[in-house]
mmCIF file of C-alpha atoms in Angstrom:
data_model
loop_
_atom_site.group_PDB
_atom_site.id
_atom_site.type_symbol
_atom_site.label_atom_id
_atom_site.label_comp_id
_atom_site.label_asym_id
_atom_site.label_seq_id
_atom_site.Cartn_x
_atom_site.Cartn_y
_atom_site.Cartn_z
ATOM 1 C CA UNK A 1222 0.000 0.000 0.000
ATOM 2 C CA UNK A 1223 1.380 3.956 -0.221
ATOM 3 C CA UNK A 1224 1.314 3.987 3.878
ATOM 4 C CA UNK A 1225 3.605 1.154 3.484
ATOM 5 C CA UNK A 1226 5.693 2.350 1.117
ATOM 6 C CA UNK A 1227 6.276 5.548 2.675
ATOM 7 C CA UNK A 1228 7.110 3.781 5.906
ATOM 8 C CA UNK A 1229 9.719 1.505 3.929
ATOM 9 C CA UNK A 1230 11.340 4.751 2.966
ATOM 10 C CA UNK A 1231 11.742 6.234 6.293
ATOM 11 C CA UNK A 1232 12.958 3.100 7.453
ATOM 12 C CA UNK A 1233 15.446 2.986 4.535
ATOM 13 C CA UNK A 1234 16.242 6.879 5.207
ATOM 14 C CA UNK A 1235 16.829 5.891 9.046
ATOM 15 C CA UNK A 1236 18.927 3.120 8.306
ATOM 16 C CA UNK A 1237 21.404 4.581 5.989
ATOM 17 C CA UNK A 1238 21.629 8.375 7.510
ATOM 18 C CA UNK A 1239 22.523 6.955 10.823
ATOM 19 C CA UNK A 1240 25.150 4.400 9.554
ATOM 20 C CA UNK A 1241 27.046 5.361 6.220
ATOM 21 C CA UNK A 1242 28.677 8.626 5.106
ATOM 22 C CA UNK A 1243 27.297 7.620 1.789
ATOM 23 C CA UNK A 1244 23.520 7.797 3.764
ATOM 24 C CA UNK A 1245 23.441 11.237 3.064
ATOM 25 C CA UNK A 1246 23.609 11.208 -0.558
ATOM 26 C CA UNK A 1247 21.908 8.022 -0.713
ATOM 27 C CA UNK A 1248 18.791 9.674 0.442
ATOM 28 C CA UNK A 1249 19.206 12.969 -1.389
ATOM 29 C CA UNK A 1250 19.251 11.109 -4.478
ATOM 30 C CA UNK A 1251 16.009 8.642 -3.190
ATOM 31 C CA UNK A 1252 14.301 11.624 -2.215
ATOM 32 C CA UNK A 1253 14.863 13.288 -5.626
ATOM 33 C CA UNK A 1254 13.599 10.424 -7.437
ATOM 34 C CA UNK A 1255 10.710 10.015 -5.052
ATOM 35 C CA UNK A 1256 10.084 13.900 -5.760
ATOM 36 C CA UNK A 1257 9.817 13.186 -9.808
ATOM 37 C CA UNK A 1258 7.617 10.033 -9.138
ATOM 38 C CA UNK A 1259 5.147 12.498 -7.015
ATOM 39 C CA UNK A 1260 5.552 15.309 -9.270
ATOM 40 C CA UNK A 1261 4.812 13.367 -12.460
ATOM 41 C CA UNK A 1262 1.930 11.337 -10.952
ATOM 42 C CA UNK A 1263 0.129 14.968 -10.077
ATOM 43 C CA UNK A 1264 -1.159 14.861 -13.714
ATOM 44 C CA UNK A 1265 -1.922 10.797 -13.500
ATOM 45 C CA UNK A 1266 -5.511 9.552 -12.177
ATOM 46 C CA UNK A 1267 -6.805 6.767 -10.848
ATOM 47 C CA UNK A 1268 -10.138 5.833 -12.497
ATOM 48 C CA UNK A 1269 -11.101 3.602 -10.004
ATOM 49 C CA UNK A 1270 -9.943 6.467 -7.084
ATOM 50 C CA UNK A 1271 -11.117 9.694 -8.267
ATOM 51 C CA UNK A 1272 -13.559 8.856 -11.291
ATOM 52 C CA UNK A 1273 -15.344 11.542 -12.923
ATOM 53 C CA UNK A 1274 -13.064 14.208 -11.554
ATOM 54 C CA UNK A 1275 -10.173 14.541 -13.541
ATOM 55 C CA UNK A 1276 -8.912 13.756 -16.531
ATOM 56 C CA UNK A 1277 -4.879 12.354 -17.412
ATOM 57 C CA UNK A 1278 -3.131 15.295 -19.069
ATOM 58 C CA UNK A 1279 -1.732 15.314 -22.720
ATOM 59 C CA UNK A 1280 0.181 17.898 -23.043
ATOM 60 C CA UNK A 1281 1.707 20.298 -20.342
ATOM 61 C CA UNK A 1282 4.445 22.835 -19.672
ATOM 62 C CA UNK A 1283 7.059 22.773 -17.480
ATOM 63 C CA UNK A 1284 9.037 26.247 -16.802
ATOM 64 C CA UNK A 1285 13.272 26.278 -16.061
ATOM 65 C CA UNK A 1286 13.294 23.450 -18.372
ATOM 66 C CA UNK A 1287 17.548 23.806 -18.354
ATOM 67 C CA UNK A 1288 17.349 23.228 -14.496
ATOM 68 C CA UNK A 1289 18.034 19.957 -13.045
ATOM 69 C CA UNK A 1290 14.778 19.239 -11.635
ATOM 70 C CA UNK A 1291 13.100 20.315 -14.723
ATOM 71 C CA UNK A 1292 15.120 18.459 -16.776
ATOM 72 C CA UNK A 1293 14.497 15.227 -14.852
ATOM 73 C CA UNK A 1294 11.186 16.022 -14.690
ATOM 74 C CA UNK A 1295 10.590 16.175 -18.235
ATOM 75 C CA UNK A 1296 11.900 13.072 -18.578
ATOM 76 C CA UNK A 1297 9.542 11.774 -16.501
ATOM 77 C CA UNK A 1298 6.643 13.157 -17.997
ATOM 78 C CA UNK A 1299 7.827 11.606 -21.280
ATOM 79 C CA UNK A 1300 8.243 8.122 -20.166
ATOM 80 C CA UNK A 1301 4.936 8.327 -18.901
ATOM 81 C CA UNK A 1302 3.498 9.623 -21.994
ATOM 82 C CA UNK A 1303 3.039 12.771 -21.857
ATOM 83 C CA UNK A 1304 3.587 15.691 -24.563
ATOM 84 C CA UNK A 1305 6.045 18.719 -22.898
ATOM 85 C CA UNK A 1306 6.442 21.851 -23.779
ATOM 86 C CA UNK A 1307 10.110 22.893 -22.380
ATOM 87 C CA UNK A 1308 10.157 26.823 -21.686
ATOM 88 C CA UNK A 1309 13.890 28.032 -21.562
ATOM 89 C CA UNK A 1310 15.539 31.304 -22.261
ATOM 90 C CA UNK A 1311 18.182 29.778 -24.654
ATOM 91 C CA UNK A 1312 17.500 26.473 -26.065
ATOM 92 C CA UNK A 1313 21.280 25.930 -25.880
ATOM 93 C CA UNK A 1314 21.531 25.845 -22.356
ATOM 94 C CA UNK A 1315 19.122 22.778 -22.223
ATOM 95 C CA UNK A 1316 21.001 19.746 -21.515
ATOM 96 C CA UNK A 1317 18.563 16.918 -20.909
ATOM 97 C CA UNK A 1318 16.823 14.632 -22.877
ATOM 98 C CA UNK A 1319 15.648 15.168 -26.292
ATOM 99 C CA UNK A 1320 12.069 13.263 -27.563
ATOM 100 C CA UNK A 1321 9.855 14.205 -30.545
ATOM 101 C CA UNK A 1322 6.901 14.844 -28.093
ATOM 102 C CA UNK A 1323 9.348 17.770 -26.495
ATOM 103 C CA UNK A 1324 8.909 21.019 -27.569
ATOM 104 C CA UNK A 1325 11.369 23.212 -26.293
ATOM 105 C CA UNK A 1326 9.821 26.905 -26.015
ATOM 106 C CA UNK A 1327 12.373 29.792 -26.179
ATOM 107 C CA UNK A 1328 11.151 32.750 -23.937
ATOM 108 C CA UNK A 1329 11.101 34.474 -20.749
ATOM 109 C CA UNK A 1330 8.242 33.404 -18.191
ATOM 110 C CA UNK A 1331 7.772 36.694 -16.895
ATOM 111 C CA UNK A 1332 6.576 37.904 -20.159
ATOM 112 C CA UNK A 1333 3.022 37.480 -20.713
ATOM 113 C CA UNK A 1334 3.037 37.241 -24.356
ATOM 114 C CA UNK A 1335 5.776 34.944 -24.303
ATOM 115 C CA UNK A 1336 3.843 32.370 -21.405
ATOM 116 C CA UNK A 1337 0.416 32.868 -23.416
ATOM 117 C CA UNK A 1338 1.878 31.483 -26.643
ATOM 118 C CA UNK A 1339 4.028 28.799 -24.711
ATOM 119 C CA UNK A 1340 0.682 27.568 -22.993
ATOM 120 C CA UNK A 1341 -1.428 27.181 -26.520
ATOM 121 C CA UNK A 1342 -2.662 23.298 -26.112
ATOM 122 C CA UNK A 1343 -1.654 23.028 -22.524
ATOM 123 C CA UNK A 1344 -3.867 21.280 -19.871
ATOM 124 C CA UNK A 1345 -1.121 22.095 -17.004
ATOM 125 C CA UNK A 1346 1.524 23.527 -16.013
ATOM 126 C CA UNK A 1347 4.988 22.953 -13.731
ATOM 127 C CA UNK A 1348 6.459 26.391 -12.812
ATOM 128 C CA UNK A 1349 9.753 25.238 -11.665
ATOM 129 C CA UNK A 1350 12.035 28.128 -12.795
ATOM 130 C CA UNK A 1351 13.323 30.077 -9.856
ATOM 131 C CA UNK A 1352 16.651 31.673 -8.992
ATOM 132 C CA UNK A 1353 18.121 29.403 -6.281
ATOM 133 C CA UNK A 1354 21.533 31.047 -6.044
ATOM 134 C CA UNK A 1355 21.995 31.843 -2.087
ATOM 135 C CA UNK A 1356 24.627 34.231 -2.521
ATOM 136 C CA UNK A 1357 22.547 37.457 -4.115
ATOM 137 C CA UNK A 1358 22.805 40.118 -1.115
ATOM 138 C CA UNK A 1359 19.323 42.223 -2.224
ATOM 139 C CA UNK A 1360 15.835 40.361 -1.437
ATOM 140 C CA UNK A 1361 14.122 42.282 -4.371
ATOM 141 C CA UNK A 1362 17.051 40.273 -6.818
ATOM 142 C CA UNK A 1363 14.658 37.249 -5.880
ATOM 143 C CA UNK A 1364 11.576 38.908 -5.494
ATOM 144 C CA UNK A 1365 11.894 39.777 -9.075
ATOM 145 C CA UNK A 1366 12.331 35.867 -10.438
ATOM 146 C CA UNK A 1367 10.487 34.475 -7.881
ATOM 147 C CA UNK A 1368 7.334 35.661 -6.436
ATOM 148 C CA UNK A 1369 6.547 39.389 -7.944
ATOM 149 C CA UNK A 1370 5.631 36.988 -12.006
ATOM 150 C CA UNK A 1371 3.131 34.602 -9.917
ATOM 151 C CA UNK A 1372 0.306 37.193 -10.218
ATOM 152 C CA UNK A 1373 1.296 38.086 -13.868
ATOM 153 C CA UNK A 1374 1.938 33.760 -14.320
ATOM 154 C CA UNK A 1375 -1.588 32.977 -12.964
ATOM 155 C CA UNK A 1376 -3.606 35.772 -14.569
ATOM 156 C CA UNK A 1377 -2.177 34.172 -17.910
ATOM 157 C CA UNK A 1378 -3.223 30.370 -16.668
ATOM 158 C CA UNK A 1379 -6.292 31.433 -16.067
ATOM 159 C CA UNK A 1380 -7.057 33.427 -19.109
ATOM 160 C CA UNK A 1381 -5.682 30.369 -21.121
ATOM 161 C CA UNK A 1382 -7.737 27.467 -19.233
ATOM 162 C CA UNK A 1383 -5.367 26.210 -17.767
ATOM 163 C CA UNK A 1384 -6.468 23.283 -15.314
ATOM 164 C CA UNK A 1385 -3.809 22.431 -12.552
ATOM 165 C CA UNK A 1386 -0.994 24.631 -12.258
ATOM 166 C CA UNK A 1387 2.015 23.061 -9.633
ATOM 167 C CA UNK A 1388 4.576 25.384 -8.467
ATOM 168 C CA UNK A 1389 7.571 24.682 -7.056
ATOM 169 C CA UNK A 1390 8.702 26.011 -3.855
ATOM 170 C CA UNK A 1391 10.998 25.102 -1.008
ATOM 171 C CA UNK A 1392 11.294 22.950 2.122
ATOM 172 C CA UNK A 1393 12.702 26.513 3.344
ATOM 173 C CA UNK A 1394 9.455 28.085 3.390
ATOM 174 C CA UNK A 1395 8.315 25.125 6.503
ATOM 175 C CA UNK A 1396 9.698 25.644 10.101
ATOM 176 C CA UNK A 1397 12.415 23.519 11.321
ATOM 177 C CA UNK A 1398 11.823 19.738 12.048
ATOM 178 C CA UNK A 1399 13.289 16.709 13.540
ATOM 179 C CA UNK A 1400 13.008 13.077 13.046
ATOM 180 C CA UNK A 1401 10.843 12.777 15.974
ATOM 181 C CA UNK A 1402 8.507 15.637 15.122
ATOM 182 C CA UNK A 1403 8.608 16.443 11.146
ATOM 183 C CA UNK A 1404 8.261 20.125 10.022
ATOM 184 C CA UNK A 1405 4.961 20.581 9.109
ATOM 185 C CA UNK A 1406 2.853 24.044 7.222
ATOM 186 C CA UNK A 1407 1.964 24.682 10.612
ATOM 187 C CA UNK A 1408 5.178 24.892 12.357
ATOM 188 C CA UNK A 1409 6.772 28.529 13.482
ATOM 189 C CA UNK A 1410 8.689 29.992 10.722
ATOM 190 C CA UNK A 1411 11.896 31.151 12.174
ATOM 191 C CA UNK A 1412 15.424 31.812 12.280
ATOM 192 C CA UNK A 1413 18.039 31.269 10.067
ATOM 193 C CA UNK A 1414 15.273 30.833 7.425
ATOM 194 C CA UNK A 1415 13.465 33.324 8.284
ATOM 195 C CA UNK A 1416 16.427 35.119 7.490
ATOM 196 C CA UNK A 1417 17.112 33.928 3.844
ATOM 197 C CA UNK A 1418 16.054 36.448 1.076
ATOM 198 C CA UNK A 1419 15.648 33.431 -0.851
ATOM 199 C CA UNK A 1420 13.281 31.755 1.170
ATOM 200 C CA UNK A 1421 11.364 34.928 2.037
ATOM 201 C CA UNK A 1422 10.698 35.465 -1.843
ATOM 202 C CA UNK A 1423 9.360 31.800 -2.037
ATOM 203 C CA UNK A 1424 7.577 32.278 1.266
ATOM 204 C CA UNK A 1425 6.115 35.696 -1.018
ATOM 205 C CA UNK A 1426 5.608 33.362 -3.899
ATOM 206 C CA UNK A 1427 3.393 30.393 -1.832
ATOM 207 C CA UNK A 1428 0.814 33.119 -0.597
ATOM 208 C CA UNK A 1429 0.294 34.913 -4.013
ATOM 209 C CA UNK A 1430 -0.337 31.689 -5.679
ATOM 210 C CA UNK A 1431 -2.695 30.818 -3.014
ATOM 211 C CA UNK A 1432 -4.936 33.788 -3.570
ATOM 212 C CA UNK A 1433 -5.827 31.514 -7.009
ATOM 213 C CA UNK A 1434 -6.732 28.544 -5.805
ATOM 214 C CA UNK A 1435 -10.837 29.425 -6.313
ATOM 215 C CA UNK A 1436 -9.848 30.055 -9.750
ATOM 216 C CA UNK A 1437 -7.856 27.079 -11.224
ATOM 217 C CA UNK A 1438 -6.199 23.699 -9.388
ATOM 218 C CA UNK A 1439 -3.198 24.514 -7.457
ATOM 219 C CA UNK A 1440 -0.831 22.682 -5.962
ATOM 220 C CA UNK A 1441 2.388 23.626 -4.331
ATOM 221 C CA UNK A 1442 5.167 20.929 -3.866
ATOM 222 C CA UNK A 1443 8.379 21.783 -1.241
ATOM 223 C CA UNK A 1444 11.292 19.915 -2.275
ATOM 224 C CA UNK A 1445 14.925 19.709 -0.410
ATOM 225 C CA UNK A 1446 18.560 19.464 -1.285
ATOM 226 C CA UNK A 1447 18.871 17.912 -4.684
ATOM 227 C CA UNK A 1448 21.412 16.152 -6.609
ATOM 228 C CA UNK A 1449 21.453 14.142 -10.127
ATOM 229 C CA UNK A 1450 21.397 13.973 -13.795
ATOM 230 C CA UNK A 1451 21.800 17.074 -15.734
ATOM 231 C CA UNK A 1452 23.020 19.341 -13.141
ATOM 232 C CA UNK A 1453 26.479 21.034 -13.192
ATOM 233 C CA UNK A 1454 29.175 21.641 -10.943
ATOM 234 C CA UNK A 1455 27.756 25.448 -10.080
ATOM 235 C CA UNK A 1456 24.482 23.689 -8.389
ATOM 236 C CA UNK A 1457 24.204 21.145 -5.568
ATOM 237 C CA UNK A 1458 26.240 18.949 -7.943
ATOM 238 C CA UNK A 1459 29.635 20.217 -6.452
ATOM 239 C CA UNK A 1460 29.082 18.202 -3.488
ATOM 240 C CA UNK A 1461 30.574 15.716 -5.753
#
């Protein structure tokens, strides 16, 4: 069953993070792929679970498509049939895999024009692209990639018919946790997060999206510390 899945994980998480040096990076990359498995299945339904109340996408966008989570993501989407519509600023820059049901979109996000003609045909939408660099010392540097476009995003999903929009976020935007008592939504949000410009402009991000959720499906997703295919030694992948 899921519940027992999940609890296989932990127990697999546990295991390895308490024993091995090579724990750590063992469940970074198990909760990466578990993150693409959840991600991709947003747009997958169960007849037999939720019959009558939605439909499995055909074709979909995903934002960022040069990142490492969007390129992994895309290739999950494609394995599981779908048709993707990469948006990038440069289709040079995109380094992951190439199909004939990929589209790769060259334009900027925060341009309306540019997201309107991007989202012609599209059902959903994965706004992954973000600046994630910590070391920017203004807020409004972030505010500007990552939570001022939501409105100006979502008034264009919504105009387009756009059914389920997912956006991705942070785990920095939840208060700290521990093993014993997970970080939840509801936790305090506090110190040193608190105190991360980019965390505040995801925080920022989160509540205008949620101002749309009588409007069109939303659904935000909080990911951690990454590692994997297609990223470069800039990104999380220097750990290596």
């Amino acid at each position: 069953s899921h519940d027992n899945k999940n609890s296989i994980t932990q127990q697999m998480y546990f295991i390895y993070y308490k024993t091995t040096k090579q724990g750590v990076i063992f469940c970074v990359l198990l909760a990466k792929y578990l993150l693409l498995y959840h991600l991709a299945e947003v747009f997958v339904v169960s007849a037999s679970k939720r019959k009558n109340r939605y439909h499995r996408m055909i074709k979909v966008l995903v934002t960022g498509a040069n990142g490492m989570l969007a390129s992994n993501l895309i290739d999950e989407l494609l394995r599981k049939g779908y048709s993707v519509v990469g948006m990038v600023r440069r289709r040079s820059s995109y380094r992951g895999v190439q199909s004939e049901n990929l589209e790769l979109f060259e334009g900027d996000f925060k341009n309306p024009q540019h997201l309107e003609a991007a989202l012609q045909g599209c059902s959903g939408i994965f706004h992954v692209a973000a600046i994630t660099d910590q070391s920017l010392l203004k807020y409004e540097e972030y505010e500007a990639v990552n939570s001022k476009p939501i409105a100006t995003l979502m008034n264009v999903v919504v105009k387009s018919g756009v059914k389920r929009v997912v956006l991705v976020s942070t785990a920095n935007t939840i208060g700290n946790g521990t093993w014993e008592q997970p970080a939840t939504e509801t936790k305090e949000w506090v110190a040193p997060l608190s105190q991360s410009f980019y965390a505040r402009s995801k925080v920022d991000a989160e509540k205008i999206f949620k101002t749309y959720t009588d409007k069109v499906e939303c659904i935000t997703v909080n990911p951690t510390f990454m590692l994997g295919r297609f990223g470069t030694s800039a990104g999380s992948n220097q750990i290596f």
